[in-house]
PDB file of C-alpha atoms and ligand atoms in Angstrom:
ATOM      1  CA  MET A 281       1.889  -5.563 -13.430  1.00  0.00           C
ATOM      2  CA  LEU A 282      -0.540  -4.143 -10.915  1.00  0.00           C
ATOM      3  CA  ARG A 283      -4.010  -3.602 -12.334  1.00  0.00           C
ATOM      4  CA  ILE A 284      -5.058  -0.293 -10.866  1.00  0.00           C
ATOM      5  CA  GLY A 285      -7.316   2.625 -11.674  1.00  0.00           C
ATOM      6  CA  CYS A 286      -9.764   4.992 -10.100  1.00  0.00           C
ATOM      7  CA  HIS A 287     -13.345   6.086 -10.280  1.00  0.00           C
ATOM      8  CA  LEU A 288     -13.948   8.219 -13.398  1.00  0.00           C
ATOM      9  CA  SER A 289     -16.869  10.323 -14.544  1.00  0.00           C
ATOM     10  CA  SER A 290     -18.805   8.546 -17.285  1.00  0.00           C
ATOM     11  CA  SER A 291     -20.394  11.735 -18.637  1.00  0.00           C
ATOM     12  CA  LYS A 292     -18.179  11.858 -21.762  1.00  0.00           C
ATOM     13  CA  GLY A 293     -18.482   8.188 -22.609  1.00  0.00           C
ATOM     14  CA  PHE A 294     -16.282   5.105 -22.632  1.00  0.00           C
ATOM     15  CA  LEU A 295     -13.557   6.183 -25.043  1.00  0.00           C
ATOM     16  CA  ALA A 296     -13.036   9.383 -23.025  1.00  0.00           C
ATOM     17  CA  MET A 297     -12.738   7.347 -19.818  1.00  0.00           C
ATOM     18  CA  GLY A 298     -10.242   4.993 -21.448  1.00  0.00           C
ATOM     19  CA  LYS A 299      -8.085   7.928 -22.556  1.00  0.00           C
ATOM     20  CA  GLU A 300      -8.321   9.546 -19.142  1.00  0.00           C
ATOM     21  CA  ALA A 301      -7.237   6.289 -17.501  1.00  0.00           C
ATOM     22  CA  VAL A 302      -4.182   5.994 -19.728  1.00  0.00           C
ATOM     23  CA  LYS A 303      -3.279   9.644 -19.061  1.00  0.00           C
ATOM     24  CA  ILE A 304      -3.055   9.033 -15.318  1.00  0.00           C
ATOM     25  CA  GLY A 305      -1.164   5.734 -15.541  1.00  0.00           C
ATOM     26  CA  ALA A 306      -4.195   3.507 -14.930  1.00  0.00           C
ATOM     27  CA  ASN A 307      -4.936   0.240 -16.730  1.00  0.00           C
ATOM     28  CA  THR A 308      -8.502  -0.124 -15.481  1.00  0.00           C
ATOM     29  CA  PHE A 309     -11.204   2.186 -14.101  1.00  0.00           C
ATOM     30  CA  GLN A 310     -14.571   2.303 -12.392  1.00  0.00           C
ATOM     31  CA  PHE A 311     -17.592   4.369 -13.425  1.00  0.00           C
ATOM     32  CA  PHE A 312     -21.218   4.869 -12.440  1.00  0.00           C
ATOM     33  CA  THR A 313     -23.619   3.257 -14.877  1.00  0.00           C
ATOM     34  CA  ARG A 314     -25.858   6.343 -14.567  1.00  0.00           C
ATOM     35  CA  ASN A 315     -26.255   9.314 -12.262  1.00  0.00           C
ATOM     36  CA  PRO A 316     -25.231   7.859  -8.859  1.00  0.00           C
ATOM     37  CA  ARG A 317     -28.432   9.228  -7.372  1.00  0.00           C
ATOM     38  CA  GLY A 318     -30.469   7.169  -9.808  1.00  0.00           C
ATOM     39  CA  GLY A 319     -32.436   8.308 -12.837  1.00  0.00           C
ATOM     40  CA  ASN A 320     -32.211   7.424 -16.473  1.00  0.00           C
ATOM     41  CA  ALA A 321     -29.059   6.228 -18.139  1.00  0.00           C
ATOM     42  CA  LYS A 322     -27.821   7.947 -21.256  1.00  0.00           C
ATOM     43  CA  LYS A 323     -28.701   6.356 -24.567  1.00  0.00           C
ATOM     44  CA  LEU A 324     -26.284   3.520 -25.285  1.00  0.00           C
ATOM     45  CA  ASP A 325     -23.668   4.748 -27.794  1.00  0.00           C
ATOM     46  CA  LEU A 326     -22.446   1.635 -29.577  1.00  0.00           C
ATOM     47  CA  THR A 327     -20.004   3.608 -31.736  1.00  0.00           C
ATOM     48  CA  ASP A 328     -18.347   4.949 -28.591  1.00  0.00           C
ATOM     49  CA  ILE A 329     -18.216   1.468 -27.068  1.00  0.00           C
ATOM     50  CA  GLU A 330     -16.687   0.004 -30.210  1.00  0.00           C
ATOM     51  CA  ALA A 331     -14.034   2.742 -30.264  1.00  0.00           C
ATOM     52  CA  TYR A 332     -13.416   2.214 -26.550  1.00  0.00           C
ATOM     53  CA  LEU A 333     -12.973  -1.562 -26.911  1.00  0.00           C
ATOM     54  CA  LYS A 334     -10.393  -1.048 -29.645  1.00  0.00           C
ATOM     55  CA  TYR A 335      -8.567   1.593 -27.565  1.00  0.00           C
ATOM     56  CA  ALA A 336      -8.706  -0.572 -24.428  1.00  0.00           C
ATOM     57  CA  LYS A 337      -7.168  -3.501 -26.267  1.00  0.00           C
ATOM     58  CA  GLU A 338      -4.380  -1.352 -27.672  1.00  0.00           C
ATOM     59  CA  HIS A 339      -3.613   0.170 -24.268  1.00  0.00           C
ATOM     60  CA  GLY A 340      -3.996  -2.878 -22.048  1.00  0.00           C
ATOM     61  CA  ILE A 341      -7.097  -1.687 -20.197  1.00  0.00           C
ATOM     62  CA  ALA A 342      -9.116  -4.569 -18.789  1.00  0.00           C
ATOM     63  CA  GLN A 343     -11.509  -5.697 -16.072  1.00  0.00           C
ATOM     64  CA  ILE A 344     -13.264  -2.352 -15.721  1.00  0.00           C
ATOM     65  CA  LEU A 345     -15.848  -2.054 -12.993  1.00  0.00           C
ATOM     66  CA  ALA A 346     -19.313  -0.622 -13.447  1.00  0.00           C
ATOM     67  CA  HIS A 347     -20.835   0.690 -10.217  1.00  0.00           C
ATOM     68  CA  ALA A 348     -24.601   0.718  -9.710  1.00  0.00           C
ATOM     69  CA  PRO A 349     -26.150   3.953  -8.412  1.00  0.00           C
ATOM     70  CA  TYR A 350     -25.839   3.995  -4.627  1.00  0.00           C
ATOM     71  CA  THR A 351     -29.454   5.012  -4.145  1.00  0.00           C
ATOM     72  CA  LEU A 352     -30.693   1.604  -5.264  1.00  0.00           C
ATOM     73  CA  ASN A 353     -31.908  -0.620  -2.457  1.00  0.00           C
ATOM     74  CA  ALA A 354     -32.593  -4.274  -3.165  1.00  0.00           C
ATOM     75  CA  CYS A 355     -34.026  -4.704   0.335  1.00  0.00           C
ATOM     76  CA  ALA A 356     -36.129  -1.541   0.610  1.00  0.00           C
ATOM     77  CA  LYS A 357     -39.379  -1.774   2.498  1.00  0.00           C
ATOM     78  CA  ASP A 358     -41.354  -0.253  -0.354  1.00  0.00           C
ATOM     79  CA  PRO A 359     -41.968  -2.924  -3.037  1.00  0.00           C
ATOM     80  CA  GLY A 360     -41.932  -0.164  -5.652  1.00  0.00           C
ATOM     81  CA  LEU A 361     -38.372   0.756  -4.683  1.00  0.00           C
ATOM     82  CA  ARG A 362     -37.305  -2.882  -4.789  1.00  0.00           C
ATOM     83  CA  GLU A 363     -38.834  -3.193  -8.250  1.00  0.00           C
ATOM     84  CA  PHE A 364     -37.064  -0.005  -9.354  1.00  0.00           C
ATOM     85  CA  THR A 365     -33.762  -1.491  -8.136  1.00  0.00           C
ATOM     86  CA  TYR A 366     -34.409  -4.725 -10.015  1.00  0.00           C
ATOM     87  CA  ASN A 367     -35.345  -2.912 -13.239  1.00  0.00           C
ATOM     88  CA  THR A 368     -32.374  -0.572 -13.038  1.00  0.00           C
ATOM     89  CA  MET A 369     -29.944  -3.412 -12.455  1.00  0.00           C
ATOM     90  CA  CYS A 370     -31.418  -5.406 -15.352  1.00  0.00           C
ATOM     91  CA  ASP A 371     -31.058  -2.390 -17.611  1.00  0.00           C
ATOM     92  CA  ASP A 372     -27.444  -1.858 -16.463  1.00  0.00           C
ATOM     93  CA  LEU A 373     -26.599  -5.513 -17.033  1.00  0.00           C
ATOM     94  CA  SER A 374     -28.108  -5.620 -20.489  1.00  0.00           C
ATOM     95  CA  ARG A 375     -26.046  -2.549 -21.419  1.00  0.00           C
ATOM     96  CA  LEU A 376     -22.910  -4.121 -19.956  1.00  0.00           C
ATOM     97  CA  SER A 377     -23.303  -7.099 -22.257  1.00  0.00           C
ATOM     98  CA  HIS A 378     -21.547  -4.884 -24.839  1.00  0.00           C
ATOM     99  CA  ILE A 379     -18.398  -4.712 -22.691  1.00  0.00           C
ATOM    100  CA  PRO A 380     -17.346  -8.345 -22.282  1.00  0.00           C
ATOM    101  CA  ASP A 381     -14.809  -8.046 -19.448  1.00  0.00           C
ATOM    102  CA  ALA A 382     -16.665  -5.516 -17.294  1.00  0.00           C
ATOM    103  CA  MET A 383     -17.927  -6.469 -13.842  1.00  0.00           C
ATOM    104  CA  TYR A 384     -20.889  -4.902 -12.026  1.00  0.00           C
ATOM    105  CA  ASN A 385     -20.605  -3.794  -8.402  1.00  0.00           C
ATOM    106  CA  PHE A 386     -23.526  -2.862  -6.167  1.00  0.00           C
ATOM    107  CA  HIS A 387     -24.201  -1.965  -2.550  1.00  0.00           C
ATOM    108  CA  PRO A 388     -26.329  -4.761  -1.099  1.00  0.00           C
ATOM    109  CA  GLY A 389     -28.694  -2.198   0.428  1.00  0.00           C
ATOM    110  CA  SER A 390     -30.211  -1.163   3.748  1.00  0.00           C
ATOM    111  CA  HIS A 391     -32.795  -3.299   5.480  1.00  0.00           C
ATOM    112  CA  VAL A 392     -34.362  -0.143   6.997  1.00  0.00           C
ATOM    113  CA  LYS A 393     -35.245  -1.816  10.303  1.00  0.00           C
ATOM    114  CA  GLN A 394     -36.865  -4.869   8.712  1.00  0.00           C
ATOM    115  CA  GLY A 395     -33.947  -6.881  10.096  1.00  0.00           C
ATOM    116  CA  ALA A 396     -30.891  -8.415   8.418  1.00  0.00           C
ATOM    117  CA  GLU A 397     -32.739 -11.694   7.768  1.00  0.00           C
ATOM    118  CA  MET A 398     -35.364  -9.898   5.656  1.00  0.00           C
ATOM    119  CA  GLY A 399     -32.560  -7.988   3.929  1.00  0.00           C
ATOM    120  CA  ILE A 400     -30.737 -11.180   2.992  1.00  0.00           C
ATOM    121  CA  GLN A 401     -33.957 -12.664   1.626  1.00  0.00           C
ATOM    122  CA  TYR A 402     -34.848  -9.636  -0.537  1.00  0.00           C
ATOM    123  CA  ILE A 403     -31.322  -9.272  -1.928  1.00  0.00           C
ATOM    124  CA  SER A 404     -31.021 -12.954  -2.833  1.00  0.00           C
ATOM    125  CA  ASP A 405     -34.559 -12.987  -4.292  1.00  0.00           C
ATOM    126  CA  MET A 406     -33.586 -10.124  -6.565  1.00  0.00           C
ATOM    127  CA  LEU A 407     -30.349 -11.791  -7.636  1.00  0.00           C
ATOM    128  CA  ASN A 408     -32.254 -14.976  -8.447  1.00  0.00           C
ATOM    129  CA  ARG A 409     -34.679 -12.988 -10.614  1.00  0.00           C
ATOM    130  CA  ILE A 410     -31.780 -11.223 -12.336  1.00  0.00           C
ATOM    131  CA  ASN A 411     -30.124 -14.570 -13.009  1.00  0.00           C
ATOM    132  CA  GLY A 412     -33.250 -15.637 -14.869  1.00  0.00           C
ATOM    133  CA  HIS A 413     -32.160 -13.324 -17.698  1.00  0.00           C
ATOM    134  CA  GLY A 414     -28.800 -15.084 -18.128  1.00  0.00           C
ATOM    135  CA  TYR A 415     -26.623 -11.943 -18.150  1.00  0.00           C
ATOM    136  CA  ALA A 416     -22.980 -12.834 -18.684  1.00  0.00           C
ATOM    137  CA  THR A 417     -21.578 -10.027 -16.501  1.00  0.00           C
ATOM    138  CA  CYS A 418     -20.120 -10.945 -13.127  1.00  0.00           C
ATOM    139  CA  ILE A 419     -22.047  -9.198 -10.318  1.00  0.00           C
ATOM    140  CA  LEU A 420     -20.162  -8.100  -7.205  1.00  0.00           C
ATOM    141  CA  LEU A 421     -21.568  -7.475  -3.739  1.00  0.00           C
ATOM    142  CA  GLU A 422     -19.590  -4.720  -2.026  1.00  0.00           C
ATOM    143  CA  THR A 423     -18.438  -5.098   1.579  1.00  0.00           C
ATOM    144  CA  MET A 424     -20.020  -2.210   3.500  1.00  0.00           C
ATOM    145  CA  ALA A 425     -19.129  -0.180   6.609  1.00  0.00           C
ATOM    146  CA  GLY A 426     -22.383  -1.075   8.372  1.00  0.00           C
ATOM    147  CA  LYS A 427     -23.676   2.483   8.628  1.00  0.00           C
ATOM    148  CA  GLY A 428     -27.201   2.428  10.048  1.00  0.00           C
ATOM    149  CA  THR A 429     -29.025  -0.647   8.746  1.00  0.00           C
ATOM    150  CA  GLU A 430     -26.646  -1.151   5.830  1.00  0.00           C
ATOM    151  CA  MET A 431     -26.307  -4.757   4.667  1.00  0.00           C
ATOM    152  CA  GLY A 432     -22.943  -6.366   3.876  1.00  0.00           C
ATOM    153  CA  ARG A 433     -21.395  -5.220   7.143  1.00  0.00           C
ATOM    154  CA  SER A 434     -19.919  -8.648   7.789  1.00  0.00           C
ATOM    155  CA  PHE A 435     -18.537 -11.449   5.646  1.00  0.00           C
ATOM    156  CA  GLU A 436     -21.245 -13.690   7.130  1.00  0.00           C
ATOM    157  CA  GLU A 437     -24.019 -11.451   5.792  1.00  0.00           C
ATOM    158  CA  LEU A 438     -22.580 -11.568   2.285  1.00  0.00           C
ATOM    159  CA  ARG A 439     -22.145 -15.311   2.580  1.00  0.00           C
ATOM    160  CA  SER A 440     -25.815 -15.722   3.535  1.00  0.00           C
ATOM    161  CA  VAL A 441     -26.861 -13.812   0.419  1.00  0.00           C
ATOM    162  CA  ILE A 442     -24.584 -15.900  -1.814  1.00  0.00           C
ATOM    163  CA  ASP A 443     -25.899 -19.118  -0.224  1.00  0.00           C
ATOM    164  CA  ARG A 444     -29.452 -18.290  -1.251  1.00  0.00           C
ATOM    165  CA  VAL A 445     -28.596 -17.528  -4.867  1.00  0.00           C
ATOM    166  CA  GLU A 446     -29.317 -20.662  -6.848  1.00  0.00           C
ATOM    167  CA  ASP A 447     -26.651 -20.101  -9.484  1.00  0.00           C
ATOM    168  CA  SER A 448     -23.893 -18.075  -7.856  1.00  0.00           C
ATOM    169  CA  SER A 449     -21.296 -18.846 -10.528  1.00  0.00           C
ATOM    170  CA  ARG A 450     -21.268 -15.217 -11.687  1.00  0.00           C
ATOM    171  CA  LEU A 451     -21.529 -13.704  -8.219  1.00  0.00           C
ATOM    172  CA  GLY A 452     -18.483 -12.249  -6.479  1.00  0.00           C
ATOM    173  CA  VAL A 453     -17.420  -9.754  -3.857  1.00  0.00           C
ATOM    174  CA  CYS A 454     -15.674  -6.394  -4.045  1.00  0.00           C
ATOM    175  CA  LEU A 455     -13.706  -5.647  -0.878  1.00  0.00           C
ATOM    176  CA  ASP A 456     -13.635  -1.956   0.054  1.00  0.00           C
ATOM    177  CA  THR A 457     -10.703  -1.271   2.392  1.00  0.00           C
ATOM    178  CA  CYS A 458     -12.354   1.748   4.081  1.00  0.00           C
ATOM    179  CA  HIS A 459     -15.620  -0.144   4.533  1.00  0.00           C
ATOM    180  CA  VAL A 460     -14.132  -3.300   6.050  1.00  0.00           C
ATOM    181  CA  PHE A 461     -11.911  -1.237   8.364  1.00  0.00           C
ATOM    182  CA  ASP A 462     -14.891   0.858   9.460  1.00  0.00           C
ATOM    183  CA  GLY A 463     -16.794  -2.417   9.774  1.00  0.00           C
ATOM    184  CA  GLY A 464     -14.281  -3.624  12.373  1.00  0.00           C
ATOM    185  CA  TYR A 465     -11.915  -5.808  10.316  1.00  0.00           C
ATOM    186  CA  ASP A 466      -8.379  -4.830  11.297  1.00  0.00           C
ATOM    187  CA  ILE A 467      -6.569  -4.821   7.958  1.00  0.00           C
ATOM    188  CA  VAL A 468      -3.888  -2.596   9.495  1.00  0.00           C
ATOM    189  CA  CYS A 469      -2.546  -4.926  12.204  1.00  0.00           C
ATOM    190  CA  HIS A 470      -4.039  -8.247  11.082  1.00  0.00           C
ATOM    191  CA  LEU A 471      -4.416  -8.323   7.291  1.00  0.00           C
ATOM    192  CA  GLU A 472      -3.496 -11.991   7.151  1.00  0.00           C
ATOM    193  CA  LYS A 473      -6.132 -12.881   9.737  1.00  0.00           C
ATOM    194  CA  VAL A 474      -8.831 -10.840   7.976  1.00  0.00           C
ATOM    195  CA  LEU A 475      -8.083 -12.527   4.653  1.00  0.00           C
ATOM    196  CA  ALA A 476      -8.107 -15.939   6.336  1.00  0.00           C
ATOM    197  CA  GLU A 477     -11.515 -15.070   7.772  1.00  0.00           C
ATOM    198  CA  PHE A 478     -12.743 -13.919   4.355  1.00  0.00           C
ATOM    199  CA  ASP A 479     -11.507 -17.186   2.916  1.00  0.00           C
ATOM    200  CA  ALA A 480     -13.150 -19.288   5.621  1.00  0.00           C
ATOM    201  CA  VAL A 481     -16.513 -17.478   5.428  1.00  0.00           C
ATOM    202  CA  ILE A 482     -16.874 -16.501   1.757  1.00  0.00           C
ATOM    203  CA  GLY A 483     -13.896 -18.058  -0.026  1.00  0.00           C
ATOM    204  CA  LEU A 484     -11.125 -15.988  -1.612  1.00  0.00           C
ATOM    205  CA  GLY A 485     -12.219 -17.319  -4.992  1.00  0.00           C
ATOM    206  CA  ARG A 486     -15.233 -14.964  -4.737  1.00  0.00           C
ATOM    207  CA  LEU A 487     -13.042 -11.916  -4.305  1.00  0.00           C
ATOM    208  CA  LYS A 488     -12.947 -10.212  -7.693  1.00  0.00           C
ATOM    209  CA  ALA A 489     -12.009  -6.584  -7.013  1.00  0.00           C
ATOM    210  CA  VAL A 490     -10.725  -4.227  -4.322  1.00  0.00           C
ATOM    211  CA  HIS A 491     -11.758  -0.629  -3.625  1.00  0.00           C
ATOM    212  CA  LEU A 492      -8.680   1.116  -2.228  1.00  0.00           C
ATOM    213  CA  ASN A 493      -9.646   3.876   0.182  1.00  0.00           C
ATOM    214  CA  ASP A 494      -8.111   5.148   3.377  1.00  0.00           C
ATOM    215  CA  SER A 495     -10.573   5.958   6.165  1.00  0.00           C
ATOM    216  CA  LYS A 496     -11.139   9.213   8.042  1.00  0.00           C
ATOM    217  CA  ASN A 497     -12.375   7.205  11.029  1.00  0.00           C
ATOM    218  CA  ASP A 498     -11.224   4.542  13.447  1.00  0.00           C
ATOM    219  CA  LEU A 499     -11.487   0.783  13.202  1.00  0.00           C
ATOM    220  CA  GLY A 500     -15.109  -0.300  13.772  1.00  0.00           C
ATOM    221  CA  SER A 501     -16.513   3.239  13.493  1.00  0.00           C
ATOM    222  CA  HIS A 502     -19.205   2.200  10.931  1.00  0.00           C
ATOM    223  CA  LYS A 503     -18.921   5.658   9.328  1.00  0.00           C
ATOM    224  CA  ASP A 504     -17.783   5.235   5.697  1.00  0.00           C
ATOM    225  CA  ARG A 505     -15.819   8.420   5.065  1.00  0.00           C
ATOM    226  CA  HIS A 506     -13.067   7.864   2.507  1.00  0.00           C
ATOM    227  CA  GLU A 507      -9.665   9.491   2.852  1.00  0.00           C
ATOM    228  CA  LYS A 508      -6.690   9.863   0.513  1.00  0.00           C
ATOM    229  CA  ILE A 509      -4.232   6.930   0.522  1.00  0.00           C
ATOM    230  CA  GLY A 510      -1.874   7.243   3.482  1.00  0.00           C
ATOM    231  CA  GLU A 511      -3.677  10.222   5.008  1.00  0.00           C
ATOM    232  CA  GLY A 512      -6.232   8.331   7.081  1.00  0.00           C
ATOM    233  CA  LYS A 513      -6.424   5.775   9.858  1.00  0.00           C
ATOM    234  CA  ILE A 514      -5.451   2.862   7.599  1.00  0.00           C
ATOM    235  CA  GLY A 515      -2.133   4.347   6.524  1.00  0.00           C
ATOM    236  CA  LEU A 516       0.477   3.723   3.875  1.00  0.00           C
ATOM    237  CA  GLY A 517       2.008   0.607   5.430  1.00  0.00           C
ATOM    238  CA  ALA A 518      -1.284  -1.266   5.208  1.00  0.00           C
ATOM    239  CA  PHE A 519      -1.764  -0.288   1.555  1.00  0.00           C
ATOM    240  CA  HIS A 520       1.740  -1.498   0.784  1.00  0.00           C
ATOM    241  CA  ALA A 521       0.832  -4.857   2.339  1.00  0.00           C
ATOM    242  CA  ILE A 522      -2.529  -4.992   0.522  1.00  0.00           C
ATOM    243  CA  VAL A 523      -1.270  -4.362  -3.015  1.00  0.00           C
ATOM    244  CA  SER A 524       1.655  -6.751  -2.522  1.00  0.00           C
ATOM    245  CA  HIS A 525      -0.337  -9.566  -0.913  1.00  0.00           C
ATOM    246  CA  PRO A 526      -0.202 -12.734  -3.049  1.00  0.00           C
ATOM    247  CA  SER A 527      -3.991 -13.267  -2.745  1.00  0.00           C
ATOM    248  CA  LEU A 528      -4.824  -9.671  -3.639  1.00  0.00           C
ATOM    249  CA  LYS A 529      -2.259  -8.480  -6.133  1.00  0.00           C
ATOM    250  CA  PRO A 530      -3.737 -10.300  -9.155  1.00  0.00           C
ATOM    251  CA  LEU A 531      -7.057  -8.447  -8.575  1.00  0.00           C
ATOM    252  CA  PRO A 532      -8.069  -5.108 -10.085  1.00  0.00           C
ATOM    253  CA  PHE A 533      -7.768  -2.196  -7.608  1.00  0.00           C
ATOM    254  CA  PHE A 534      -9.956   0.910  -7.764  1.00  0.00           C
ATOM    255  CA  LEU A 535      -9.337   4.168  -5.921  1.00  0.00           C
ATOM    256  CA  GLU A 536     -12.396   6.005  -4.628  1.00  0.00           C
ATOM    257  CA  THR A 537     -10.417   8.550  -2.652  1.00  0.00           C
ATOM    258  CA  PRO A 538     -11.342  12.251  -2.452  1.00  0.00           C
ATOM    259  CA  ASN A 539      -9.155  13.316  -5.376  1.00  0.00           C
ATOM    260  CA  GLY A 540      -9.098  14.999  -8.739  1.00  0.00           C
ATOM    261  CA  LEU A 541      -7.331  13.333 -11.669  1.00  0.00           C
ATOM    262  CA  ASP A 542      -3.891  14.629 -10.643  1.00  0.00           C
ATOM    263  CA  GLY A 543      -4.380  13.251  -7.118  1.00  0.00           C
ATOM    264  CA  TYR A 544      -5.384   9.888  -8.557  1.00  0.00           C
ATOM    265  CA  GLN A 545      -2.352   9.939 -10.825  1.00  0.00           C
ATOM    266  CA  ARG A 546      -0.085  10.461  -7.784  1.00  0.00           C
ATOM    267  CA  GLU A 547      -1.762   7.663  -5.816  1.00  0.00           C
ATOM    268  CA  ILE A 548      -1.511   5.237  -8.723  1.00  0.00           C
ATOM    269  CA  ALA A 549       2.212   6.025  -9.086  1.00  0.00           C
ATOM    270  CA  LEU A 550       2.668   5.640  -5.328  1.00  0.00           C
ATOM    271  CA  LEU A 551       0.946   2.247  -5.240  1.00  0.00           C
ATOM    272  CA  ARG A 552       2.784   1.015  -8.337  1.00  0.00           C
ATOM    273  CA  GLY A 553       6.044   2.065  -6.703  1.00  0.00           C
ATOM    274  CA  PHE A 554       5.610  -0.409  -3.854  1.00  0.00           C
TER     275      PHE A 554
HETATM  276 FE1  LIG B 194     -19.457   1.507  -3.552  1.00  0.00          FE
HETATM  277 FE1  LIG B 195     -16.434   1.337  -2.422  1.00  0.00          FE
HETATM  278 ZN1  LIG B 196     -17.659   4.118   0.902  1.00  0.00          ZN
END
């Protein structure tokens, strides 16, 4: 059975998210670990987590994905901002230790004109420091659209980061369909070729999750504007191929489309119907 869910608001806690997921036909979900613009996380509610874990087990929810705030930047120019990113990610990961099967996704960052080489160094330095704590959670680098000086715009960039992480056994990649398409990877006409390239450069074994988003813009536009499934430039046919592909279908899929819960429910039903 397809493992699919969408991005949910974490404001009411884990049990509430679990129930919401079940209501819309999802068996996984993604959430922001704190306000996506940064700031303090809510106090950890262990009672809520315990109730959630029991509910998740009963309802077959698994492999949920925590998303770091998108304002973090592991390769910022300002050392204070890099330190803030490191501290926030450590705090997120120590909280996630209470949810054994959760994974943690983050945007590699923007090198802000310091150059991709500097970006790769800062990101891998931070991951090496994080690894020093021995967190059990699998950390995922997200493939990005390459807007401005955004890192993760190519499989090679992600590979370079992974190569410089001493222990990369808990390091994976989350492939965002809108981002890779905007980044110039033609998943519409050449899905097989793109996956072969991913395999050759990074290795499909690193691929741990997929963000399912259509794109408002053309191939290679480097824009990153998500669209509802089937209503953008990627189109329904490509999503059919993606969720049925033997290398992808065992992975958890997360919708980050511009939708309310009822829209997500329809998209989940649509994708399950393929
Ligand atoms: Fe993201
Ligand atoms: Fe994404
Ligand atoms: Zn995006």
